[in-house]
PDB file of C-alpha atoms in Angstrom:
ATOM      1  CA  UNK A   1     255.541 -51.628-103.956  1.00 89.00           C
ATOM      2  CA  UNK A   2     259.234 -50.907-103.436  1.00 93.00           C
ATOM      3  CA  UNK A   3     260.828 -54.338-103.855  1.00 95.00           C
ATOM      4  CA  UNK A   4     264.422 -53.146-103.761  1.00 96.00           C
ATOM      5  CA  UNK A   5     264.652 -50.048-101.566  1.00 96.00           C
ATOM      6  CA  UNK A   6     267.292 -47.391-101.983  1.00 96.00           C
ATOM      7  CA  UNK A   7     270.182 -47.835 -99.557  1.00 95.00           C
ATOM      8  CA  UNK A   8     273.320 -45.735 -99.280  1.00 95.00           C
ATOM      9  CA  UNK A   9     275.638 -47.467-101.793  1.00 95.00           C
ATOM     10  CA  UNK A  10     278.855 -48.922-100.399  1.00 94.00           C
ATOM     11  CA  UNK A  11     280.707 -46.888-103.041  1.00 96.00           C
ATOM     12  CA  UNK A  12     279.528 -43.666-101.366  1.00 97.00           C
ATOM     13  CA  UNK A  13     280.522 -45.001 -97.946  1.00 96.00           C
ATOM     14  CA  UNK A  14     283.990 -45.848 -99.254  1.00 97.00           C
ATOM     15  CA  UNK A  15     284.434 -42.435-100.863  1.00 97.00           C
ATOM     16  CA  UNK A  16     283.276 -40.726 -97.653  1.00 97.00           C
ATOM     17  CA  UNK A  17     285.794 -42.773 -95.650  1.00 97.00           C
ATOM     18  CA  UNK A  18     288.573 -41.839 -98.062  1.00 97.00           C
ATOM     19  CA  UNK A  19     287.562 -38.161 -97.853  1.00 96.00           C
ATOM     20  CA  UNK A  20     287.877 -38.257 -94.064  1.00 95.00           C
ATOM     21  CA  UNK A  21     291.301 -39.908 -94.249  1.00 96.00           C
ATOM     22  CA  UNK A  22     292.889 -37.945 -97.080  1.00 96.00           C
ATOM     23  CA  UNK A  23     294.835 -34.797 -96.089  1.00 95.00           C
ATOM     24  CA  UNK A  24     293.188 -31.541 -97.194  1.00 94.00           C
ATOM     25  CA  UNK A  25     296.184 -30.590 -99.326  1.00 95.00           C
ATOM     26  CA  UNK A  26     296.399 -33.926-101.145  1.00 96.00           C
ATOM     27  CA  UNK A  27     296.557 -33.559-104.926  1.00 96.00           C
ATOM     28  CA  UNK A  28     293.741 -36.087-105.467  1.00 96.00           C
ATOM     29  CA  UNK A  29     291.322 -34.447-103.035  1.00 96.00           C
ATOM     30  CA  UNK A  30     289.503 -32.148-105.542  1.00 96.00           C
ATOM     31  CA  UNK A  31     288.876 -35.109-107.863  1.00 97.00           C
ATOM     32  CA  UNK A  32     287.657 -37.230-104.951  1.00 97.00           C
ATOM     33  CA  UNK A  33     285.336 -34.529-103.618  1.00 97.00           C
ATOM     34  CA  UNK A  34     283.862 -33.962-107.082  1.00 95.00           C
ATOM     35  CA  UNK A  35     283.002 -37.632-107.590  1.00 96.00           C
ATOM     36  CA  UNK A  36     281.591 -37.945-104.073  1.00 97.00           C
ATOM     37  CA  UNK A  37     279.411 -34.854-104.597  1.00 96.00           C
ATOM     38  CA  UNK A  38     278.091 -36.243-107.898  1.00 94.00           C
ATOM     39  CA  UNK A  39     277.269 -39.616-106.370  1.00 96.00           C
ATOM     40  CA  UNK A  40     275.582 -38.027-103.353  1.00 97.00           C
ATOM     41  CA  UNK A  41     273.506 -35.821-105.637  1.00 95.00           C
ATOM     42  CA  UNK A  42     272.423 -38.888-107.612  1.00 95.00           C
ATOM     43  CA  UNK A  43     271.531 -40.765-104.444  1.00 96.00           C
ATOM     44  CA  UNK A  44     269.499 -37.863-103.048  1.00 96.00           C
ATOM     45  CA  UNK A  45     267.750 -37.421-106.373  1.00 95.00           C
ATOM     46  CA  UNK A  46     266.638 -41.053-106.390  1.00 96.00           C
ATOM     47  CA  UNK A  47     265.639 -40.861-102.734  1.00 95.00           C
ATOM     48  CA  UNK A  48     263.385 -37.876-103.408  1.00 95.00           C
ATOM     49  CA  UNK A  49     261.344 -39.903-105.908  1.00 95.00           C
ATOM     50  CA  UNK A  50     260.068 -42.293-103.235  1.00 93.00           C
ATOM     51  CA  UNK A  51     257.715 -39.559-102.019  1.00 92.00           C
ATOM     52  CA  UNK A  52     255.909 -39.727-105.370  1.00 92.00           C
ATOM     53  CA  UNK A  53     256.297 -43.448-106.043  1.00 93.00           C
ATOM     54  CA  UNK A  54     254.627 -44.360-102.754  1.00 89.00           C
ATOM     55  CA  UNK A  55     251.352 -43.015-104.163  1.00 85.00           C
ATOM     56  CA  UNK A  56     251.254 -45.744-106.832  1.00 89.00           C
ATOM     57  CA  UNK A  57     248.999 -48.802-106.376  1.00 86.00           C
ATOM     58  CA  UNK A  58     251.018 -51.247-104.239  1.00 77.00           C
ATOM     59  CA  UNK A  59     249.991 -54.437-106.013  1.00 84.00           C
ATOM     60  CA  UNK A  60     250.363 -53.100-109.537  1.00 92.00           C
ATOM     61  CA  UNK A  61     253.836 -51.510-109.628  1.00 95.00           C
ATOM     62  CA  UNK A  62     257.034 -53.173-108.431  1.00 96.00           C
ATOM     63  CA  UNK A  63     259.949 -50.795-107.978  1.00 96.00           C
ATOM     64  CA  UNK A  64     263.675 -51.565-107.969  1.00 97.00           C
ATOM     65  CA  UNK A  65     266.219 -48.930-106.970  1.00 97.00           C
ATOM     66  CA  UNK A  66     269.827 -49.134-108.226  1.00 96.00           C
ATOM     67  CA  UNK A  67     269.493 -52.412-110.101  1.00 97.00           C
ATOM     68  CA  UNK A  68     272.822 -53.591-111.522  1.00 97.00           C
ATOM     69  CA  UNK A  69     272.649 -56.576-113.863  1.00 96.00           C
ATOM     70  CA  UNK A  70     275.285 -58.550-115.811  1.00 93.00           C
ATOM     71  CA  UNK A  71     275.338 -57.726-119.512  1.00 85.00           C
ATOM     72  CA  UNK A  72     277.359 -58.648-122.575  1.00 83.00           C
ATOM     73  CA  UNK A  73     280.189 -56.259-121.719  1.00 82.00           C
ATOM     74  CA  UNK A  74     280.275 -56.129-117.948  1.00 88.00           C
ATOM     75  CA  UNK A  75     277.310 -54.751-116.023  1.00 94.00           C
ATOM     76  CA  UNK A  76     274.606 -52.197-116.714  1.00 95.00           C
ATOM     77  CA  UNK A  77     272.888 -50.201-114.005  1.00 96.00           C
ATOM     78  CA  UNK A  78     269.396 -48.729-113.831  1.00 97.00           C
ATOM     79  CA  UNK A  79     268.604 -45.924-111.396  1.00 96.00           C
ATOM     80  CA  UNK A  80     265.015 -47.148-111.115  1.00 97.00           C
ATOM     81  CA  UNK A  81     263.129 -49.948-112.789  1.00 98.00           C
ATOM     82  CA  UNK A  82     259.364 -50.152-112.506  1.00 97.00           C
ATOM     83  CA  UNK A  83     257.852 -53.519-113.345  1.00 97.00           C
ATOM     84  CA  UNK A  84     254.196 -54.272-114.040  1.00 96.00           C
ATOM     85  CA  UNK A  85     252.391 -57.159-115.706  1.00 96.00           C
ATOM     86  CA  UNK A  86     252.068 -54.992-118.818  1.00 97.00           C
ATOM     87  CA  UNK A  87     255.344 -53.086-119.314  1.00 97.00           C
ATOM     88  CA  UNK A  88     258.697 -52.017-117.896  1.00 97.00           C
ATOM     89  CA  UNK A  89     259.639 -48.426-117.128  1.00 98.00           C
ATOM     90  CA  UNK A  90     263.294 -47.367-116.816  1.00 98.00           C
ATOM     91  CA  UNK A  91     263.882 -44.109-114.941  1.00 98.00           C
ATOM     92  CA  UNK A  92     267.179 -42.244-115.235  1.00 97.00           C
ATOM     93  CA  UNK A  93     267.328 -39.652-112.449  1.00 96.00           C
ATOM     94  CA  UNK A  94     269.222 -36.371-112.886  1.00 95.00           C
ATOM     95  CA  UNK A  95     269.785 -34.210-109.831  1.00 94.00           C
ATOM     96  CA  UNK A  96     271.871 -31.423-111.370  1.00 92.00           C
ATOM     97  CA  UNK A  97     271.628 -27.802-110.275  1.00 89.00           C
ATOM     98  CA  UNK A  98     271.579 -24.808-112.576  1.00 90.00           C
ATOM     99  CA  UNK A  99     270.094 -24.701-116.078  1.00 93.00           C
ATOM    100  CA  UNK A 100     270.203 -27.803-118.293  1.00 93.00           C
ATOM    101  CA  UNK A 101     270.324 -27.664-122.070  1.00 91.00           C
ATOM    102  CA  UNK A 102     269.543 -30.907-123.919  1.00 90.00           C
ATOM    103  CA  UNK A 103     271.419 -30.568-127.217  1.00 87.00           C
ATOM    104  CA  UNK A 104     270.472 -33.406-129.566  1.00 83.00           C
ATOM    105  CA  UNK A 105     272.423 -31.937-132.474  1.00 83.00           C
ATOM    106  CA  UNK A 106     275.663 -32.925-130.757  1.00 85.00           C
ATOM    107  CA  UNK A 107     274.156 -35.430-128.292  1.00 87.00           C
ATOM    108  CA  UNK A 108     275.217 -33.700-125.125  1.00 89.00           C
ATOM    109  CA  UNK A 109     273.779 -32.267-121.943  1.00 92.00           C
ATOM    110  CA  UNK A 110     275.076 -28.815-121.045  1.00 92.00           C
ATOM    111  CA  UNK A 111     274.801 -27.410-117.533  1.00 93.00           C
ATOM    112  CA  UNK A 112     274.984 -23.615-117.178  1.00 92.00           C
ATOM    113  CA  UNK A 113     275.619 -22.362-113.666  1.00 91.00           C
ATOM    114  CA  UNK A 114     277.018 -19.006-112.567  1.00 89.00           C
ATOM    115  CA  UNK A 115     277.936 -18.242-116.169  1.00 88.00           C
ATOM    116  CA  UNK A 116     280.000 -21.416-116.549  1.00 92.00           C
ATOM    117  CA  UNK A 117     279.112 -24.160-119.039  1.00 92.00           C
ATOM    118  CA  UNK A 118     279.869 -27.819-118.311  1.00 91.00           C
ATOM    119  CA  UNK A 119     279.225 -30.790-120.577  1.00 91.00           C
ATOM    120  CA  UNK A 120     277.741 -34.154-119.580  1.00 91.00           C
ATOM    121  CA  UNK A 121     277.010 -37.349-121.478  1.00 89.00           C
ATOM    122  CA  UNK A 122     273.704 -37.339-123.329  1.00 91.00           C
ATOM    123  CA  UNK A 123     271.110 -38.922-120.999  1.00 93.00           C
ATOM    124  CA  UNK A 124     268.792 -39.601-123.947  1.00 91.00           C
ATOM    125  CA  UNK A 125     271.409 -41.869-125.538  1.00 93.00           C
ATOM    126  CA  UNK A 126     272.146 -43.313-122.104  1.00 94.00           C
ATOM    127  CA  UNK A 127     268.576 -44.342-121.405  1.00 95.00           C
ATOM    128  CA  UNK A 128     268.108 -45.719-124.935  1.00 94.00           C
ATOM    129  CA  UNK A 129     271.203 -47.859-124.394  1.00 95.00           C
ATOM    130  CA  UNK A 130     269.785 -49.072-121.077  1.00 96.00           C
ATOM    131  CA  UNK A 131     266.599 -50.049-122.851  1.00 97.00           C
ATOM    132  CA  UNK A 132     268.577 -52.105-125.375  1.00 96.00           C
ATOM    133  CA  UNK A 133     270.648 -53.730-122.623  1.00 96.00           C
ATOM    134  CA  UNK A 134     267.571 -54.712-120.633  1.00 96.00           C
ATOM    135  CA  UNK A 135     265.864 -56.088-123.735  1.00 96.00           C
ATOM    136  CA  UNK A 136     268.962 -58.160-124.612  1.00 95.00           C
ATOM    137  CA  UNK A 137     269.231 -59.375-121.020  1.00 95.00           C
ATOM    138  CA  UNK A 138     265.622 -60.567-121.009  1.00 94.00           C
ATOM    139  CA  UNK A 139     266.121 -62.323-124.351  1.00 94.00           C
ATOM    140  CA  UNK A 140     269.321 -64.071-123.215  1.00 92.00           C
ATOM    141  CA  UNK A 141     267.634 -65.250-120.017  1.00 91.00           C
ATOM    142  CA  UNK A 142     264.642 -66.499-122.042  1.00 91.00           C
ATOM    143  CA  UNK A 143     262.338 -64.206-120.082  1.00 91.00           C
ATOM    144  CA  UNK A 144     259.127 -62.603-121.371  1.00 89.00           C
ATOM    145  CA  UNK A 145     259.646 -59.522-123.541  1.00 91.00           C
ATOM    146  CA  UNK A 146     257.537 -56.665-122.223  1.00 95.00           C
ATOM    147  CA  UNK A 147     257.285 -53.210-123.787  1.00 97.00           C
ATOM    148  CA  UNK A 148     259.997 -51.001-122.266  1.00 97.00           C
ATOM    149  CA  UNK A 149     259.290 -47.321-121.633  1.00 97.00           C
ATOM    150  CA  UNK A 150     261.967 -44.822-120.600  1.00 97.00           C
ATOM    151  CA  UNK A 151     262.010 -41.476-118.814  1.00 97.00           C
ATOM    152  CA  UNK A 152     264.652 -39.004-117.679  1.00 97.00           C
ATOM    153  CA  UNK A 153     263.501 -37.531-114.373  1.00 97.00           C
ATOM    154  CA  UNK A 154     264.696 -34.080-113.294  1.00 96.00           C
ATOM    155  CA  UNK A 155     264.481 -34.403-109.516  1.00 95.00           C
ATOM    156  CA  UNK A 156     265.233 -30.828-108.411  1.00 92.00           C
ATOM    157  CA  UNK A 157     262.360 -28.329-108.818  1.00 90.00           C
ATOM    158  CA  UNK A 158     264.939 -25.516-109.072  1.00 91.00           C
ATOM    159  CA  UNK A 159     266.559 -26.918-112.222  1.00 93.00           C
ATOM    160  CA  UNK A 160     265.671 -25.054-115.420  1.00 91.00           C
ATOM    161  CA  UNK A 161     265.357 -27.238-118.523  1.00 90.00           C
ATOM    162  CA  UNK A 162     265.899 -26.183-122.146  1.00 86.00           C
ATOM    163  CA  UNK A 163     266.094 -28.127-125.402  1.00 83.00           C
ATOM    164  CA  UNK A 164     268.141 -27.108-128.435  1.00 70.00           C
ATOM    165  CA  UNK A 165     266.645 -29.158-131.214  1.00 63.00           C
ATOM    166  CA  UNK A 166     263.651 -31.307-132.014  1.00 61.00           C
ATOM    167  CA  UNK A 167     260.831 -31.044-129.516  1.00 63.00           C
ATOM    168  CA  UNK A 168     260.413 -34.818-129.799  1.00 71.00           C
ATOM    169  CA  UNK A 169     262.956 -35.385-127.019  1.00 76.00           C
ATOM    170  CA  UNK A 170     260.594 -33.730-124.558  1.00 79.00           C
ATOM    171  CA  UNK A 171     258.677 -36.986-124.331  1.00 83.00           C
ATOM    172  CA  UNK A 172     261.761 -38.513-122.701  1.00 88.00           C
ATOM    173  CA  UNK A 173     262.040 -35.822-120.009  1.00 93.00           C
ATOM    174  CA  UNK A 174     259.834 -35.214-116.982  1.00 94.00           C
ATOM    175  CA  UNK A 175     259.946 -33.744-113.510  1.00 94.00           C
ATOM    176  CA  UNK A 176     259.502 -35.739-110.331  1.00 94.00           C
ATOM    177  CA  UNK A 177     256.368 -33.746-109.430  1.00 93.00           C
ATOM    178  CA  UNK A 178     254.506 -35.117-112.479  1.00 94.00           C
ATOM    179  CA  UNK A 179     256.092 -38.575-112.508  1.00 95.00           C
ATOM    180  CA  UNK A 180     252.969 -40.322-111.270  1.00 94.00           C
ATOM    181  CA  UNK A 181     250.954 -38.733-114.101  1.00 95.00           C
ATOM    182  CA  UNK A 182     253.458 -40.129-116.601  1.00 95.00           C
ATOM    183  CA  UNK A 183     253.112 -43.574-115.055  1.00 96.00           C
ATOM    184  CA  UNK A 184     249.327 -43.323-115.110  1.00 95.00           C
ATOM    185  CA  UNK A 185     249.602 -42.523-118.821  1.00 96.00           C
ATOM    186  CA  UNK A 186     251.727 -45.629-119.440  1.00 97.00           C
ATOM    187  CA  UNK A 187     249.195 -47.666-117.446  1.00 96.00           C
ATOM    188  CA  UNK A 188     246.411 -46.448-119.730  1.00 96.00           C
ATOM    189  CA  UNK A 189     248.393 -47.188-122.917  1.00 96.00           C
ATOM    190  CA  UNK A 190     249.681 -50.670-122.067  1.00 97.00           C
ATOM    191  CA  UNK A 191     246.583 -52.787-121.522  1.00 96.00           C
ATOM    192  CA  UNK A 192     247.792 -56.153-122.780  1.00 95.00           C
ATOM    193  CA  UNK A 193     248.730 -58.401-119.860  1.00 95.00           C
ATOM    194  CA  UNK A 194     252.044 -60.101-120.646  1.00 94.00           C
ATOM    195  CA  UNK A 195     252.827 -61.588-117.245  1.00 94.00           C
ATOM    196  CA  UNK A 196     250.639 -63.528-114.849  1.00 93.00           C
ATOM    197  CA  UNK A 197     250.882 -62.734-111.151  1.00 90.00           C
ATOM    198  CA  UNK A 198     252.969 -65.851-110.668  1.00 92.00           C
ATOM    199  CA  UNK A 199     255.371 -64.885-113.467  1.00 93.00           C
ATOM    200  CA  UNK A 200     255.592 -61.375-112.049  1.00 93.00           C
ATOM    201  CA  UNK A 201     256.632 -62.659-108.629  1.00 92.00           C
ATOM    202  CA  UNK A 202     259.128 -65.054-110.198  1.00 93.00           C
ATOM    203  CA  UNK A 203     260.687 -62.289-112.305  1.00 95.00           C
ATOM    204  CA  UNK A 204     260.835 -59.998-109.283  1.00 95.00           C
ATOM    205  CA  UNK A 205     262.766 -62.609-107.329  1.00 95.00           C
ATOM    206  CA  UNK A 206     265.077 -63.232-110.283  1.00 95.00           C
ATOM    207  CA  UNK A 207     265.953 -59.540-110.572  1.00 96.00           C
ATOM    208  CA  UNK A 208     266.974 -59.529-106.912  1.00 97.00           C
ATOM    209  CA  UNK A 209     269.073 -62.666-107.380  1.00 96.00           C
ATOM    210  CA  UNK A 210     270.853 -61.247-110.428  1.00 96.00           C
ATOM    211  CA  UNK A 211     271.596 -57.856-108.860  1.00 97.00           C
ATOM    212  CA  UNK A 212     275.326 -57.359-108.269  1.00 96.00           C
ATOM    213  CA  UNK A 213     276.287 -54.277-106.205  1.00 94.00           C
ATOM    214  CA  UNK A 214     279.088 -52.106-107.520  1.00 92.00           C
ATOM    215  CA  UNK A 215     282.361 -52.602-105.671  1.00 89.00           C
ATOM    216  CA  UNK A 216     285.327 -50.274-106.000  1.00 92.00           C
ATOM    217  CA  UNK A 217     288.709 -49.920-104.341  1.00 93.00           C
ATOM    218  CA  UNK A 218     288.792 -46.165-103.682  1.00 93.00           C
ATOM    219  CA  UNK A 219     292.561 -46.067-103.151  1.00 93.00           C
ATOM    220  CA  UNK A 220     293.206 -47.751-106.492  1.00 94.00           C
ATOM    221  CA  UNK A 221     290.619 -45.566-108.215  1.00 93.00           C
ATOM    222  CA  UNK A 222     292.360 -42.362-107.130  1.00 95.00           C
ATOM    223  CA  UNK A 223     295.916 -43.764-107.058  1.00 94.00           C
ATOM    224  CA  UNK A 224     296.231 -43.086-103.327  1.00 95.00           C
ATOM    225  CA  UNK A 225     298.821 -44.913-101.226  1.00 93.00           C
ATOM    226  CA  UNK A 226     298.089 -46.407 -97.797  1.00 91.00           C
ATOM    227  CA  UNK A 227     300.798 -44.144 -96.423  1.00 93.00           C
ATOM    228  CA  UNK A 228     298.867 -41.071 -97.622  1.00 95.00           C
ATOM    229  CA  UNK A 229     295.928 -41.814 -95.321  1.00 97.00           C
ATOM    230  CA  UNK A 230     295.437 -40.311 -91.868  1.00 97.00           C
ATOM    231  CA  UNK A 231     295.215 -42.808 -89.036  1.00 97.00           C
ATOM    232  CA  UNK A 232     293.501 -42.369 -85.689  1.00 97.00           C
ATOM    233  CA  UNK A 233     289.998 -41.815 -84.361  1.00 97.00           C
ATOM    234  CA  UNK A 234     288.254 -38.784 -85.816  1.00 96.00           C
ATOM    235  CA  UNK A 235     286.173 -36.493 -83.618  1.00 96.00           C
ATOM    236  CA  UNK A 236     282.416 -36.913 -84.248  1.00 93.00           C
ATOM    237  CA  UNK A 237     281.906 -33.227 -83.433  1.00 95.00           C
ATOM    238  CA  UNK A 238     284.639 -31.371 -85.355  1.00 95.00           C
ATOM    239  CA  UNK A 239     286.142 -34.212 -87.486  1.00 93.00           C
ATOM    240  CA  UNK A 240     289.685 -33.572 -86.205  1.00 94.00           C
ATOM    241  CA  UNK A 241     292.147 -36.489 -86.252  1.00 95.00           C
ATOM    242  CA  UNK A 242     293.343 -38.030 -84.002  1.00 96.00           C
ATOM    243  CA  UNK A 243     291.489 -38.193 -80.705  1.00 97.00           C
ATOM    244  CA  UNK A 244     293.347 -39.542 -77.692  1.00 97.00           C
ATOM    245  CA  UNK A 245     292.279 -42.428 -75.442  1.00 96.00           C
ATOM    246  CA  UNK A 246     292.421 -41.206 -71.841  1.00 94.00           C
ATOM    247  CA  UNK A 247     290.868 -42.799 -68.760  1.00 91.00           C
ATOM    248  CA  UNK A 248     288.352 -44.850 -70.738  1.00 92.00           C
ATOM    249  CA  UNK A 249     287.272 -42.056 -73.112  1.00 95.00           C
ATOM    250  CA  UNK A 250     288.236 -40.542 -76.433  1.00 97.00           C
ATOM    251  CA  UNK A 251     289.211 -36.885 -76.049  1.00 97.00           C
ATOM    252  CA  UNK A 252     289.509 -34.410 -78.931  1.00 97.00           C
ATOM    253  CA  UNK A 253     292.585 -32.217 -78.704  1.00 94.00           C
ATOM    254  CA  UNK A 254     290.875 -29.478 -80.734  1.00 96.00           C
ATOM    255  CA  UNK A 255     287.325 -29.050 -79.393  1.00 96.00           C
ATOM    256  CA  UNK A 256     287.752 -31.212 -76.238  1.00 96.00           C
ATOM    257  CA  UNK A 257     284.697 -33.294 -77.079  1.00 96.00           C
ATOM    258  CA  UNK A 258     284.692 -36.663 -75.271  1.00 96.00           C
ATOM    259  CA  UNK A 259     283.145 -39.933 -76.444  1.00 96.00           C
ATOM    260  CA  UNK A 260     283.006 -43.576 -75.403  1.00 95.00           C
ATOM    261  CA  UNK A 261     282.204 -44.828 -78.903  1.00 96.00           C
ATOM    262  CA  UNK A 262     284.128 -42.613 -81.348  1.00 97.00           C
ATOM    263  CA  UNK A 263     286.264 -45.596 -82.383  1.00 97.00           C
ATOM    264  CA  UNK A 264     283.295 -47.314 -84.052  1.00 97.00           C
ATOM    265  CA  UNK A 265     283.009 -44.960 -87.090  1.00 96.00           C
ATOM    266  CA  UNK A 266     286.801 -45.120 -87.447  1.00 97.00           C
ATOM    267  CA  UNK A 267     286.701 -48.917 -87.521  1.00 98.00           C
ATOM    268  CA  UNK A 268     284.091 -48.608 -90.264  1.00 97.00           C
ATOM    269  CA  UNK A 269     286.593 -46.480 -92.192  1.00 97.00           C
ATOM    270  CA  UNK A 270     289.130 -49.281 -91.805  1.00 97.00           C
ATOM    271  CA  UNK A 271     286.556 -51.761 -93.129  1.00 97.00           C
ATOM    272  CA  UNK A 272     285.766 -49.625 -96.193  1.00 96.00           C
ATOM    273  CA  UNK A 273     289.367 -48.677 -96.986  1.00 96.00           C
ATOM    274  CA  UNK A 274     291.457 -51.697 -96.032  1.00 95.00           C
ATOM    275  CA  UNK A 275     289.808 -55.031 -95.258  1.00 94.00           C
ATOM    276  CA  UNK A 276     286.880 -56.627 -93.467  1.00 95.00           C
ATOM    277  CA  UNK A 277     288.948 -58.130 -90.634  1.00 97.00           C
ATOM    278  CA  UNK A 278     291.241 -56.612 -88.036  1.00 97.00           C
ATOM    279  CA  UNK A 279     293.453 -57.978 -85.280  1.00 97.00           C
ATOM    280  CA  UNK A 280     294.696 -56.357 -82.105  1.00 97.00           C
ATOM    281  CA  UNK A 281     297.956 -55.088 -83.582  1.00 96.00           C
ATOM    282  CA  UNK A 282     296.276 -53.618 -86.658  1.00 97.00           C
ATOM    283  CA  UNK A 283     293.658 -51.956 -84.471  1.00 98.00           C
ATOM    284  CA  UNK A 284     296.284 -50.408 -82.193  1.00 97.00           C
ATOM    285  CA  UNK A 285     298.157 -49.064 -85.181  1.00 97.00           C
ATOM    286  CA  UNK A 286     295.081 -47.596 -86.883  1.00 97.00           C
ATOM    287  CA  UNK A 287     293.415 -46.103 -83.784  1.00 97.00           C
ATOM    288  CA  UNK A 288     296.681 -44.919 -82.176  1.00 96.00           C
ATOM    289  CA  UNK A 289     296.286 -47.092 -79.093  1.00 97.00           C
ATOM    290  CA  UNK A 290     299.252 -48.198 -77.009  1.00 94.00           C
ATOM    291  CA  UNK A 291     297.591 -50.736 -74.716  1.00 95.00           C
ATOM    292  CA  UNK A 292     296.911 -54.235 -76.015  1.00 95.00           C
ATOM    293  CA  UNK A 293     294.474 -54.833 -73.151  1.00 95.00           C
ATOM    294  CA  UNK A 294     292.497 -51.645 -73.810  1.00 95.00           C
ATOM    295  CA  UNK A 295     292.303 -52.546 -77.500  1.00 96.00           C
ATOM    296  CA  UNK A 296     291.038 -56.041 -76.691  1.00 96.00           C
ATOM    297  CA  UNK A 297     288.393 -54.587 -74.375  1.00 95.00           C
ATOM    298  CA  UNK A 298     287.180 -52.144 -77.040  1.00 97.00           C
ATOM    299  CA  UNK A 299     286.952 -54.838 -79.711  1.00 97.00           C
ATOM    300  CA  UNK A 300     285.346 -57.399 -77.409  1.00 96.00           C
ATOM    301  CA  UNK A 301     282.672 -54.914 -76.340  1.00 96.00           C
ATOM    302  CA  UNK A 302     281.507 -54.655 -79.968  1.00 96.00           C
ATOM    303  CA  UNK A 303     280.424 -58.341 -79.955  1.00 96.00           C
ATOM    304  CA  UNK A 304     281.850 -58.895 -83.405  1.00 96.00           C
ATOM    305  CA  UNK A 305     282.221 -62.368 -84.928  1.00 95.00           C
ATOM    306  CA  UNK A 306     285.758 -63.647 -84.410  1.00 95.00           C
ATOM    307  CA  UNK A 307     288.059 -66.360 -85.688  1.00 93.00           C
ATOM    308  CA  UNK A 308     291.276 -67.669 -84.186  1.00 89.00           C
ATOM    309  CA  UNK A 309     292.114 -67.490 -80.509  1.00 83.00           C
ATOM    310  CA  UNK A 310     294.279 -65.629 -77.981  1.00 81.00           C
ATOM    311  CA  UNK A 311     296.860 -63.456 -79.796  1.00 82.00           C
ATOM    312  CA  UNK A 312     295.693 -64.764 -83.153  1.00 88.00           C
ATOM    313  CA  UNK A 313     292.103 -63.542 -82.717  1.00 94.00           C
ATOM    314  CA  UNK A 314     290.714 -61.778 -85.776  1.00 96.00           C
ATOM    315  CA  UNK A 315     287.596 -59.598 -85.577  1.00 97.00           C
ATOM    316  CA  UNK A 316     285.166 -59.429 -88.507  1.00 97.00           C
ATOM    317  CA  UNK A 317     284.064 -55.834 -89.079  1.00 97.00           C
ATOM    318  CA  UNK A 318     281.258 -56.455 -91.564  1.00 93.00           C
ATOM    319  CA  UNK A 319     278.768 -56.474 -88.674  1.00 92.00           C
ATOM    320  CA  UNK A 320     279.461 -52.751 -88.163  1.00 93.00           C
ATOM    321  CA  UNK A 321     278.002 -51.950 -91.578  1.00 82.00           C
ATOM    322  CA  UNK A 322     274.456 -52.871 -90.554  1.00 66.00           C
TER     323      UNK A 322
END
């Protein structure tokens, strides 16, 4: 059973909004695009596992995607946590193209692609640290201590995997296509029931309560100024900025696409990059609108929660996220 499904993280949405609003020649753009690509790859890798996880017995395995819990030094995050009455299983998902070399002599992961080598942090150390953090968290919360298994899952079938040292690390690495077989093996090994059904449900609810989503300020992260960002409504067809509001429609000056609702994704960008509320003046400035009345009509039509009245009306944009 998938207790905590995988949703597009707000961090990805914020980075996508910043990518749309940052000029193509901006010095920070390559760094931004690289981080966004890495996060999207991780998200898609996790998403691909659901195909295999759905084949597990519903009442026996409880699955949490992207679980972020408070630890001794900030937070620790688990790509996937599988909970049973007998054991925990932490899954660290790697969706990296090319050939991967697990080098335990120097505790690094090396990706070779198109003749270029690139180093990554050692996922074996990473998942062992996650195991320790989860164990400490359970102890501090006075929760039952279950055996904790760990696996690194290579989600792409095109990725080639090599190891450069002891073959013992192979037990930590698997492919998504054989993940269910690994879980069936753990099921056959861990036969001692540690949790009752009632305790299992209670722990499941507690995990959800303790989960704290990651929140970043993308402009601070990449040292980008508000004045660097492009304002206006972007075209949903060719992504050009800005569209123009003419006779009750948004018109693209590049591809001439017209839309009645193109302002909605742009207001979402404002929500992710600036703040969760907007007033008429701020909306006119961001969407390049000249008419106060037209702006009021557009905002009112969205049926957003409001506060204040008349010229002091503030619209709450969080409803657009759903």
